[in-house]
């Protein structure tokens, strides 16, 4: 059972939102299907709450009309990105009301709910109590000036909106006043012991990312407090209790129940997934800011309901993806949002590849136009695409479109063993949801393949003696079978490209199952189809134009890609083999530096290795015909 965090219906997702939950979950879901595991992947729009009411007022529509409008926007974006949900639903359904109210009644019957009077911020100008996310002010803990009314994005601490210094209504910018209102609370301290016991078990048995474990432990360590589950709103799941019927459930009690109700809208067999903890492994995908609600609050609700609910087994949280040197901002026109990606002319599979290549695992990462161009041109065009295309062209040109006879010698068997080792590593990594690292295994296989072709030169052997022609046949046959394997391994990452390769090679449908074995799936005599290039080069002018277009107000601050310098005759500029070697060295040294930092090595050792990395990067810049000097550092101008 795979879920990705329900996107809030009003927010058009940007690239960071897409990699943080839906795209990461999609890769894992596609992988599970390749392994023939019984898999269900659901998601949907989170549609209740103040934000919807406010947006409806702004656009002169009803909240339901707003939800219908933006649900269609989300659906179109995820379809374009080729996200393979089994079902993409929404939270404004009767199933949501029925299941949420049932969980509420069970918590009430078991005495896990409290009543208390709450002081809330009310905006007199907007004539409404303000939801936490519609208040901003100064964090009482770290003094961050843009803390929200529920949580500070800088220090991560939970906040009650009334604790904010200098609060402001986000809609009208007026200062709200404090008013009292009676509410229901989830008694988390009463549930803490059973929650802790469950967490100990799931931490030991499950694959939780390090940040998910850390965030959850820090919540528990600070001691759990009763958490309000109701709000003074009209747009939401109604609270079915006398004295509270003018209120709705707070979105963070209600929204995670959406996973269950969305599944119930997909199948009447939903309890086989959601009330079957012995047989179901539940994977939740999200960005790190959503962790506490999935690791503490939602499991506590389900434990308290005492109805044998399936709880999360593996919580997979990413860090944040930034945009170039800053943050995504729709209002300032900074960054690429989901509805804009298709207008760039860059295919969805290229976006998928690059976002997964820089997926923020372990630390924040950044989208960079220059790096997107480099990865497309080096890893996809020159490495993966070049290998698959050459293998296919050799079959077409030298063997009339039929896979030749193969007689493997020790060199071929060594290569087969290397490919099998990469495949085994790929499976091990994806089973642990190490999505970014597993992608490297695919690129390593095509790199091995390119080297194999380069060393054996089948285009020369085919013109030689009978033995040499046989050798050309073996090399071509091994290479085309590597391409067929790559098409299967690529399916979770680049499903369209994987399909094109399989179409070109006329790969039989039954090979679409992954094992740990590299088998000969295209035997001697198998006829392939027409082969054509898989990728197109991204040009500097095209990328510069896109960088400006999505730079918003920061456009002037973005450093331009330096003009190529005139390289001396001894330079490596233009040498593709040298460029490939340098790319590998830079990546290897970068990984080495990261490992040293992670392992808290001595500063002198880290500094020495960083210097090596910088000199390799300078060498790489020269090889690409760029200026080796780093861009000018931003900072305060000296007076």
Coordinates of C-alpha atoms in Angstrom, one line a residue, residues 40-610:
X40 CA -2.0 -0.2 -4.6
X41 CA -1.0 3.4 -5.0
X42 CA -3.4 6.1 -4.0
X43 CA -3.4 9.9 -3.6
X44 CA -5.9 12.8 -4.0
X45 CA -6.5 16.4 -3.3
X46 CA -6.9 17.6 0.3
X47 CA -9.9 19.9 -0.1
X48 CA -11.3 21.1 3.2
X49 CA -10.3 24.1 5.3
X50 CA -10.0 27.8 5.4
X51 CA -7.7 28.1 2.4
X52 CA -10.5 26.8 0.2
X53 CA -13.1 29.1 1.7
X54 CA -10.8 32.1 1.2
X55 CA -9.9 31.2 -2.4
X56 CA -13.6 30.7 -3.2
X57 CA -14.3 34.3 -1.9
X58 CA -11.4 35.7 -4.0
X59 CA -12.7 34.0 -7.2
X60 CA -16.4 34.5 -6.5
X61 CA -17.1 30.7 -6.5
X62 CA -18.4 28.2 -3.9
X63 CA -15.8 26.1 -2.1
X64 CA -17.0 23.0 -4.0
X65 CA -16.6 24.8 -7.3
X66 CA -13.0 25.8 -6.3
X67 CA -12.2 22.2 -5.4
X68 CA -13.6 20.9 -8.7
X69 CA -11.6 23.5 -10.6
X70 CA -8.3 22.8 -8.9
X71 CA -8.7 19.1 -8.6
X72 CA -8.8 19.1 -12.4
X73 CA -5.6 21.2 -12.5
X74 CA -3.8 18.7 -10.2
X75 CA -5.1 15.7 -12.2
X76 CA -3.8 17.2 -15.5
X77 CA -0.3 17.9 -14.0
X78 CA 0.1 14.4 -12.6
X79 CA -1.1 12.9 -15.9
X80 CA 1.5 14.9 -17.8
X81 CA 4.3 13.8 -15.4
X82 CA 3.0 10.2 -16.0
X83 CA 2.2 9.5 -12.3
X84 CA 0.7 6.0 -12.2
X85 CA -1.8 6.3 -9.4
X86 CA -4.2 3.3 -9.2
X87 CA -6.7 6.0 -8.0
X88 CA -6.4 9.8 -7.6
X89 CA -9.3 10.9 -5.5
X90 CA -10.3 13.7 -3.2
X91 CA -11.4 14.3 0.4
X92 CA -14.8 15.9 -0.3
X93 CA -16.7 12.6 -0.4
X94 CA -19.4 10.8 1.6
X95 CA -16.8 8.0 2.4
X96 CA -14.6 10.6 4.0
X97 CA -17.4 11.8 6.3
X98 CA -18.5 8.3 7.2
X99 CA -14.9 7.0 8.0
X100 CA -13.7 10.2 9.8
X101 CA -16.9 10.3 11.9
X102 CA -16.6 6.6 12.8
X103 CA -12.9 7.1 14.0
X104 CA -14.1 10.1 16.0
X105 CA -16.9 8.2 17.7
X106 CA -14.5 5.3 18.6
X107 CA -12.0 7.8 20.1
X108 CA -14.9 9.5 22.0
X109 CA -16.2 6.1 23.3
X110 CA -12.7 5.1 24.5
X111 CA -12.3 8.4 26.4
X112 CA -9.4 9.7 24.2
X113 CA -11.0 13.1 23.6
X114 CA -11.0 16.2 25.8
X115 CA -13.1 19.4 25.8
X116 CA -11.4 22.8 26.4
X117 CA -11.9 26.4 25.7
X118 CA -9.4 27.8 23.3
X119 CA -8.2 31.3 22.8
X120 CA -8.0 31.9 19.0
X121 CA -7.1 34.6 16.7
X122 CA -10.1 36.2 14.9
X123 CA -9.8 38.7 12.1
X124 CA -12.6 41.3 12.6
X125 CA -12.1 42.6 9.1
X126 CA -12.5 39.2 7.4
X127 CA -15.1 38.2 10.1
X128 CA -13.7 34.8 10.8
X129 CA -11.5 32.8 13.1
X130 CA -8.2 32.4 11.4
X131 CA -6.8 28.9 10.6
X132 CA -3.2 28.4 11.7
X133 CA -1.8 28.8 8.2
X134 CA -3.6 32.1 7.7
X135 CA -1.6 33.8 10.5
X136 CA 2.0 34.8 10.2
X137 CA 4.2 36.4 12.8
X138 CA 7.5 36.2 14.7
X139 CA 8.4 32.8 16.1
X140 CA 8.4 32.9 19.9
X141 CA 11.4 30.4 19.9
X142 CA 13.8 31.4 17.2
X143 CA 12.4 34.9 16.2
X144 CA 12.0 33.9 12.5
X145 CA 9.8 36.6 11.1
X146 CA 7.5 34.5 8.8
X147 CA 6.5 31.7 11.2
X148 CA 3.0 30.2 10.5
X149 CA 0.3 29.8 13.2
X150 CA 0.9 26.1 13.5
X151 CA 4.6 25.5 13.0
X152 CA 7.8 27.5 12.3
X153 CA 9.5 26.4 9.1
X154 CA 12.9 27.6 10.4
X155 CA 13.2 25.8 13.8
X156 CA 10.5 23.2 13.2
X157 CA 8.8 23.8 16.5
X158 CA 5.0 23.6 16.9
X159 CA 3.3 26.9 17.7
X160 CA -0.1 28.0 18.9
X161 CA -1.1 30.9 16.8
X162 CA -1.8 33.1 19.8
X163 CA 1.9 32.7 20.8
X164 CA 3.2 34.5 17.7
X165 CA 4.6 38.0 18.2
X166 CA 3.1 40.7 15.9
X167 CA 0.6 38.3 14.3
X168 CA -1.0 39.3 10.9
X169 CA -3.9 38.0 9.0
X170 CA -2.4 36.7 5.7
X171 CA -5.5 37.6 3.7
X172 CA -5.9 41.3 4.7
X173 CA -2.7 42.0 6.7
X174 CA -4.7 43.4 9.7
X175 CA -3.8 42.5 13.3
X176 CA -6.2 39.8 14.6
X177 CA -7.8 39.8 18.1
X178 CA -7.9 37.0 20.6
X179 CA -11.4 35.4 21.2
X180 CA -12.5 32.3 23.1
X181 CA -14.2 29.2 21.6
X182 CA -14.9 25.7 22.9
X183 CA -13.1 22.8 21.1
X184 CA -12.3 19.1 21.2
X185 CA -8.8 17.7 21.7
X186 CA -7.1 14.4 21.1
X187 CA -5.6 13.3 24.4
X188 CA -2.1 12.4 23.1
X189 CA -0.6 12.0 26.6
X190 CA -3.1 9.2 27.3
X191 CA -2.1 7.5 24.0
X192 CA 1.7 8.1 24.4
X193 CA 2.6 4.7 25.9
X194 CA 0.9 2.6 23.2
X195 CA 2.3 5.0 20.5
X196 CA 5.8 4.7 21.9
X197 CA 5.5 0.9 21.9
X198 CA 4.3 0.8 18.3
X199 CA 7.1 3.3 17.2
X200 CA 9.8 1.1 18.8
X201 CA 8.5 -1.9 16.8
X202 CA 8.1 -0.1 13.5
X203 CA 11.5 1.7 13.8
X204 CA 13.2 -1.7 14.3
X205 CA 11.3 -3.4 11.4
X206 CA 10.7 -0.7 8.9
X207 CA 12.7 1.5 6.5
X208 CA 12.1 5.0 7.9
X209 CA 14.3 7.7 6.5
X210 CA 16.8 9.2 9.0
X211 CA 15.0 12.6 9.0
X212 CA 11.6 10.9 9.7
X213 CA 13.1 9.1 12.7
X214 CA 14.8 12.2 14.0
X215 CA 11.7 14.4 13.7
X216 CA 9.4 11.8 15.3
X217 CA 11.9 11.2 18.2
X218 CA 12.1 15.0 18.9
X219 CA 8.3 15.2 19.1
X220 CA 8.2 12.3 21.6
X221 CA 11.2 13.6 23.6
X222 CA 9.5 17.0 24.1
X223 CA 6.5 15.3 25.6
X224 CA 3.1 15.0 23.8
X225 CA 0.4 17.5 24.5
X226 CA -3.3 17.3 23.8
X227 CA -4.0 18.4 20.2
X228 CA -7.1 20.3 19.0
X229 CA -9.1 18.4 16.3
X230 CA -11.9 20.9 15.6
X231 CA -12.1 24.3 13.9
X232 CA -14.7 27.1 13.7
X233 CA -15.3 26.7 10.0
X234 CA -18.2 25.7 7.6
X235 CA -16.1 24.0 4.9
X236 CA -15.1 20.6 6.3
X237 CA -16.2 17.2 7.7
X238 CA -19.0 18.0 10.3
X239 CA -18.4 17.2 13.9
X240 CA -21.2 14.8 14.9
X241 CA -21.6 15.8 18.5
X242 CA -24.1 18.1 20.3
X243 CA -22.6 21.4 21.2
X244 CA -20.0 21.2 18.4
X245 CA -22.3 20.8 15.3
X246 CA -21.3 24.3 14.1
X247 CA -17.7 23.1 13.8
X248 CA -15.7 20.9 11.5
X249 CA -12.7 18.6 12.0
X250 CA -9.3 20.3 11.8
X251 CA -7.6 19.4 8.5
X252 CA -4.8 17.5 10.3
X253 CA -7.2 15.2 12.0
X254 CA -9.3 14.8 8.8
X255 CA -6.8 14.8 5.9
X256 CA -4.8 11.6 6.6
X257 CA -8.1 9.8 6.9
X258 CA -8.3 10.8 3.2
X259 CA -5.9 7.9 2.4
X260 CA -8.5 5.5 3.7
X261 CA -11.6 7.1 2.2
X262 CA -9.9 7.5 -1.2
X263 CA -9.1 3.8 -1.1
X264 CA -12.8 3.1 -0.1
X265 CA -13.9 5.1 -3.1
X266 CA -11.7 3.0 -5.3
X267 CA -12.7 -0.4 -4.0
X268 CA -15.3 -1.9 -1.6
X269 CA -12.6 -4.2 -0.5
X270 CA -10.8 -1.3 1.2
X271 CA -10.6 -3.0 4.6
X272 CA -8.3 -5.7 3.1
X273 CA -5.8 -2.9 2.8
X274 CA -6.6 -0.6 5.8
X275 CA -7.6 -3.2 8.5
X276 CA -5.1 -5.8 7.7
X277 CA -1.8 -4.9 9.4
X278 CA -0.5 -8.5 9.4
X279 CA -0.5 -8.7 5.6
X280 CA 0.0 -5.1 4.4
X281 CA 3.2 -3.1 4.3
X282 CA 2.2 0.6 4.3
X283 CA 4.6 3.1 2.7
X284 CA 3.9 6.9 3.2
X285 CA 5.8 9.4 1.0
X286 CA 6.1 13.1 1.9
X287 CA 8.4 16.0 2.5
X288 CA 9.9 16.4 5.9
X289 CA 7.4 19.0 7.1
X290 CA 4.6 16.5 7.0
X291 CA 6.3 13.9 9.1
X292 CA 4.8 14.5 12.6
X293 CA 1.3 14.3 11.3
X294 CA 2.0 10.9 9.8
X295 CA 4.3 9.5 12.5
X296 CA 2.5 10.7 15.6
X297 CA -1.0 12.2 15.2
X298 CA -2.5 9.9 12.6
X299 CA -1.1 6.7 14.1
X300 CA -2.3 7.8 17.6
X301 CA -5.8 8.3 16.2
X302 CA -5.8 4.9 14.6
X303 CA -4.4 3.2 17.7
X304 CA -7.0 4.9 19.9
X305 CA -9.8 3.8 17.6
X306 CA -8.9 0.2 18.4
X307 CA -10.2 -1.1 15.0
X308 CA -7.2 -3.1 13.8
X309 CA -6.1 -0.4 11.4
X310 CA -3.0 -0.8 9.2
X311 CA -0.3 1.7 10.4
X312 CA 2.6 3.0 8.5
X313 CA 5.5 0.5 8.2
X314 CA 7.9 2.7 6.2
X315 CA 7.9 6.5 6.3
X316 CA 9.8 8.0 3.4
X317 CA 10.5 11.7 3.8
X318 CA 12.6 13.9 1.5
X319 CA 14.4 17.1 2.5
X320 CA 13.6 20.3 0.5
X321 CA 14.3 21.0 -3.2
X322 CA 15.2 24.6 -3.7
X323 CA 15.2 26.5 -7.0
X324 CA 18.6 27.7 -8.2
X325 CA 19.8 29.9 -5.3
X326 CA 16.4 30.5 -3.6
X327 CA 12.9 29.2 -3.0
X328 CA 10.0 28.5 -5.4
X329 CA 7.5 31.4 -5.3
X330 CA 4.3 31.4 -7.5
X331 CA 3.6 35.1 -6.6
X332 CA 7.1 36.3 -7.6
X333 CA 7.2 34.0 -10.7
X334 CA 10.3 32.2 -9.4
X335 CA 10.7 28.5 -10.3
X336 CA 8.9 26.0 -12.4
X337 CA 5.4 24.9 -11.3
X338 CA 3.7 21.7 -12.5
X339 CA 1.4 23.5 -15.0
X340 CA 4.4 25.2 -16.6
X341 CA 6.7 22.3 -17.1
X342 CA 5.0 21.1 -20.3
X343 CA 5.3 24.6 -21.9
X344 CA 9.1 24.4 -21.7
X345 CA 9.3 22.0 -24.6
X346 CA 11.3 19.6 -22.4
X347 CA 9.6 16.1 -22.3
X348 CA 8.1 14.8 -19.0
X349 CA 10.6 11.9 -18.8
X350 CA 13.6 14.4 -18.8
X351 CA 12.0 16.3 -15.9
X352 CA 11.4 13.0 -14.1
X353 CA 15.0 11.9 -14.7
X354 CA 16.5 15.1 -13.5
X355 CA 14.3 15.5 -10.4
X356 CA 15.1 11.9 -9.4
X357 CA 18.8 12.5 -10.1
X358 CA 18.9 15.4 -7.6
X359 CA 16.2 14.0 -5.3
X360 CA 16.8 15.6 -1.8
X361 CA 17.8 12.5 0.1
X362 CA 19.7 13.2 3.4
X363 CA 20.0 16.9 2.7
X364 CA 18.4 19.8 0.7
X365 CA 19.2 19.9 -2.9
X366 CA 18.6 22.5 -5.7
X367 CA 17.1 22.5 -9.2
X368 CA 19.6 24.2 -11.5
X369 CA 19.1 24.9 -15.2
X370 CA 22.8 24.5 -16.0
X371 CA 22.9 21.2 -14.2
X372 CA 19.7 20.0 -16.0
X373 CA 21.4 20.8 -19.3
X374 CA 24.7 19.0 -18.3
X375 CA 22.9 15.9 -17.0
X376 CA 20.7 15.7 -20.1
X377 CA 23.6 16.1 -22.5
X378 CA 26.1 13.9 -20.6
X379 CA 24.2 11.2 -18.8
X380 CA 21.2 10.8 -21.1
X381 CA 22.4 11.8 -24.6
X382 CA 26.1 10.8 -24.5
X383 CA 25.9 7.8 -22.1
X384 CA 22.5 6.0 -22.0
X385 CA 21.0 7.2 -25.3
X386 CA 24.3 6.7 -27.1
X387 CA 24.7 3.1 -25.9
X388 CA 21.1 2.0 -26.7
X389 CA 21.2 3.6 -30.1
X390 CA 24.6 2.1 -31.1
X391 CA 23.5 -1.4 -30.0
X392 CA 20.3 -1.2 -32.1
X393 CA 22.1 0.4 -35.1
X394 CA 24.7 -2.4 -35.2
X395 CA 21.9 -5.0 -35.3
X396 CA 20.1 -3.1 -38.1
X397 CA 23.2 -2.2 -40.2
X398 CA 25.4 -5.3 -39.8
X399 CA 22.9 -8.1 -39.2
X400 CA 19.8 -7.2 -41.2
X401 CA 17.8 -6.3 -38.1
X402 CA 18.2 -9.8 -36.5
X403 CA 20.1 -10.5 -33.2
X404 CA 23.2 -12.4 -34.2
X405 CA 24.7 -15.6 -32.8
X406 CA 26.7 -15.1 -29.5
X407 CA 29.7 -17.1 -28.3
X408 CA 30.7 -15.6 -25.0
X409 CA 34.4 -15.5 -24.1
X410 CA 35.8 -14.5 -20.6
X411 CA 35.7 -10.8 -21.4
X412 CA 31.9 -11.0 -22.2
X413 CA 31.3 -13.1 -19.1
X414 CA 33.0 -10.5 -17.0
X415 CA 30.7 -7.8 -18.4
X416 CA 27.6 -10.0 -17.8
X417 CA 28.8 -10.4 -14.2
X418 CA 29.3 -6.6 -13.8
X419 CA 25.8 -6.0 -15.2
X420 CA 24.2 -8.6 -12.9
X421 CA 26.0 -7.0 -9.9
X422 CA 24.6 -3.6 -10.9
X423 CA 21.1 -5.1 -11.3
X424 CA 21.4 -6.8 -7.9
X425 CA 22.5 -3.5 -6.3
X426 CA 19.6 -1.7 -8.1
X427 CA 17.1 -4.2 -6.6
X428 CA 18.6 -3.9 -3.1
X429 CA 18.5 -0.1 -3.2
X430 CA 14.9 0.2 -4.5
X431 CA 13.7 -2.4 -1.9
X432 CA 15.1 0.1 0.7
X433 CA 13.6 3.1 -1.3
X434 CA 17.0 4.5 -2.1
X435 CA 15.6 5.9 -5.3
X436 CA 18.4 8.3 -6.3
X437 CA 21.2 5.8 -5.7
X438 CA 19.4 3.1 -7.7
X439 CA 19.2 5.4 -10.7
X440 CA 23.1 5.5 -10.7
X441 CA 23.1 1.7 -11.3
X442 CA 21.2 2.2 -14.6
X443 CA 23.7 4.8 -15.8
X444 CA 26.6 2.5 -14.7
X445 CA 25.3 -0.3 -16.9
X446 CA 25.2 1.9 -20.0
X447 CA 28.6 3.3 -19.1
X448 CA 30.0 -0.3 -19.0
X449 CA 28.2 -1.0 -22.3
X450 CA 29.8 2.0 -24.0
X451 CA 33.3 1.0 -22.8
X452 CA 32.7 -2.6 -24.0
X453 CA 31.7 -1.4 -27.5
X454 CA 34.6 1.1 -27.7
X455 CA 37.1 -1.6 -26.7
X456 CA 35.8 -4.3 -29.1
X457 CA 35.0 -2.1 -32.1
X458 CA 32.4 -4.3 -33.8
X459 CA 32.2 -1.8 -36.8
X460 CA 35.8 -2.9 -37.6
X461 CA 35.4 -6.6 -36.8
X462 CA 32.5 -7.0 -39.1
X463 CA 34.8 -6.1 -42.1
X464 CA 37.5 -8.6 -41.0
X465 CA 37.9 -12.4 -40.9
X466 CA 35.2 -14.9 -40.2
X467 CA 36.3 -15.1 -36.5
X468 CA 36.3 -11.3 -36.3
X469 CA 32.8 -11.2 -37.8
X470 CA 31.6 -13.7 -35.2
X471 CA 33.2 -11.5 -32.5
X472 CA 31.2 -8.5 -33.9
X473 CA 28.0 -10.6 -33.6
X474 CA 28.7 -11.6 -30.0
X475 CA 29.5 -8.0 -28.9
X476 CA 26.3 -6.7 -30.7
X477 CA 24.2 -9.5 -29.2
X478 CA 25.4 -8.9 -25.7
X479 CA 24.9 -5.1 -26.1
X480 CA 21.3 -5.4 -27.5
X481 CA 20.4 -7.6 -24.5
X482 CA 21.8 -5.0 -22.1
X483 CA 19.6 -2.5 -23.8
X484 CA 16.6 -4.7 -23.3
X485 CA 17.4 -5.0 -19.6
X486 CA 17.9 -1.2 -19.3
X487 CA 14.4 -0.7 -20.8
X488 CA 12.9 -2.7 -17.9
X489 CA 15.1 -1.0 -15.2
X490 CA 14.2 2.4 -16.6
X491 CA 10.4 1.8 -16.3
X492 CA 10.1 3.3 -12.8
X493 CA 12.1 6.4 -13.7
X494 CA 11.4 7.1 -17.4
X495 CA 8.3 5.1 -18.4
X496 CA 7.9 6.7 -21.9
X497 CA 11.6 6.2 -22.8
X498 CA 11.5 2.6 -21.5
X499 CA 8.4 2.0 -23.7
X500 CA 10.1 3.5 -26.8
X501 CA 13.2 1.3 -26.3
X502 CA 11.0 -1.8 -26.0
X503 CA 9.1 -0.7 -29.1
X504 CA 12.3 -0.2 -31.1
X505 CA 13.7 -3.6 -30.0
X506 CA 10.3 -5.4 -30.2
X507 CA 10.9 -6.7 -26.7
X508 CA 8.4 -9.4 -25.7
X509 CA 5.9 -8.3 -23.0
X510 CA 6.7 -11.2 -20.7
X511 CA 10.2 -9.8 -19.9
X512 CA 8.6 -6.9 -17.9
X513 CA 9.4 -8.6 -14.6
X514 CA 12.5 -7.8 -12.6
X515 CA 14.6 -10.5 -11.0
X516 CA 18.3 -10.5 -9.9
X517 CA 19.3 -12.3 -13.1
X518 CA 20.6 -10.7 -16.3
X519 CA 19.0 -13.1 -18.8
X520 CA 19.2 -13.3 -22.6
X521 CA 15.7 -12.0 -23.4
X522 CA 16.5 -11.2 -27.1
X523 CA 17.9 -14.6 -28.4
X524 CA 19.7 -15.1 -31.7
X525 CA 17.3 -14.6 -34.6
X526 CA 15.0 -12.1 -32.8
X527 CA 14.1 -9.4 -35.2
X528 CA 14.1 -5.8 -33.9
X529 CA 12.2 -2.8 -35.2
X530 CA 13.4 0.6 -36.4
X531 CA 16.0 2.3 -34.2
X532 CA 16.1 6.1 -33.7
X533 CA 17.8 8.5 -31.2
X534 CA 16.1 8.6 -27.7
X535 CA 17.2 12.1 -26.6
X536 CA 17.9 15.5 -27.9
X537 CA 20.6 17.9 -26.9
X538 CA 19.6 20.9 -24.8
X539 CA 21.3 24.0 -26.1
X540 CA 22.8 26.8 -24.0
X541 CA 20.6 29.5 -25.6
X542 CA 17.5 27.5 -24.9
X543 CA 18.4 26.9 -21.3
X544 CA 19.4 30.6 -20.8
X545 CA 16.0 31.7 -22.2
X546 CA 14.2 29.3 -19.7
X547 CA 16.3 30.5 -16.8
X548 CA 15.3 34.1 -17.5
X549 CA 11.6 33.1 -18.0
X550 CA 11.4 31.4 -14.6
X551 CA 13.6 33.8 -12.7
X552 CA 10.8 36.2 -11.7
X553 CA 12.1 39.2 -9.7
X554 CA 15.4 37.5 -9.2
X555 CA 16.2 37.5 -12.9
X556 CA 19.0 40.1 -12.7
X557 CA 20.6 38.3 -9.7
X558 CA 21.0 35.0 -11.6
X559 CA 24.6 34.7 -12.9
X560 CA 24.7 34.1 -16.6
X561 CA 26.4 31.0 -18.0
X562 CA 29.9 32.3 -18.8
X563 CA 30.8 32.5 -22.5
X564 CA 33.2 29.8 -23.5
X565 CA 36.8 30.7 -23.1
X566 CA 39.3 30.2 -25.9
X567 CA 41.1 27.1 -24.9
X568 CA 44.8 26.6 -25.5
X569 CA 45.9 23.9 -27.9
X570 CA 46.8 21.6 -25.0
X571 CA 43.3 21.9 -23.6
X572 CA 40.9 19.0 -23.2
X573 CA 38.0 21.1 -24.5
X574 CA 35.8 19.2 -27.0
X575 CA 37.3 15.8 -26.1
X576 CA 34.2 13.6 -25.2
X577 CA 36.2 10.8 -23.6
X578 CA 38.1 13.2 -21.3
X579 CA 34.8 15.0 -20.5
X580 CA 33.2 11.7 -19.5
X581 CA 36.2 10.7 -17.3
X582 CA 36.2 14.1 -15.6
X583 CA 32.4 13.9 -14.9
X584 CA 32.9 10.5 -13.3
X585 CA 35.8 11.8 -11.2
X586 CA 33.8 14.9 -10.1
X587 CA 30.9 12.8 -9.1
X588 CA 33.1 10.3 -7.2
X589 CA 35.0 13.0 -5.4
X590 CA 31.7 14.8 -4.5
X591 CA 30.4 11.6 -3.0
X592 CA 33.6 11.1 -1.1
X593 CA 33.4 14.6 0.4
X594 CA 29.8 14.0 1.4
X595 CA 30.7 10.8 3.1
X596 CA 33.5 12.5 5.0
X597 CA 31.1 15.2 6.2
X598 CA 28.4 12.7 7.1
X599 CA 31.0 10.7 9.1
X600 CA 32.2 13.9 10.8
X601 CA 35.8 13.5 9.7
X602 CA 38.5 16.0 10.8
X603 CA 38.2 19.5 9.2
X604 CA 41.7 19.4 7.8
X605 CA 40.9 16.1 6.0
X606 CA 37.6 17.5 4.6
X607 CA 39.2 20.8 3.5
X608 CA 42.0 18.9 1.6
X609 CA 39.4 16.7 -0.2
X610 CA 37.2 19.8 -1.0

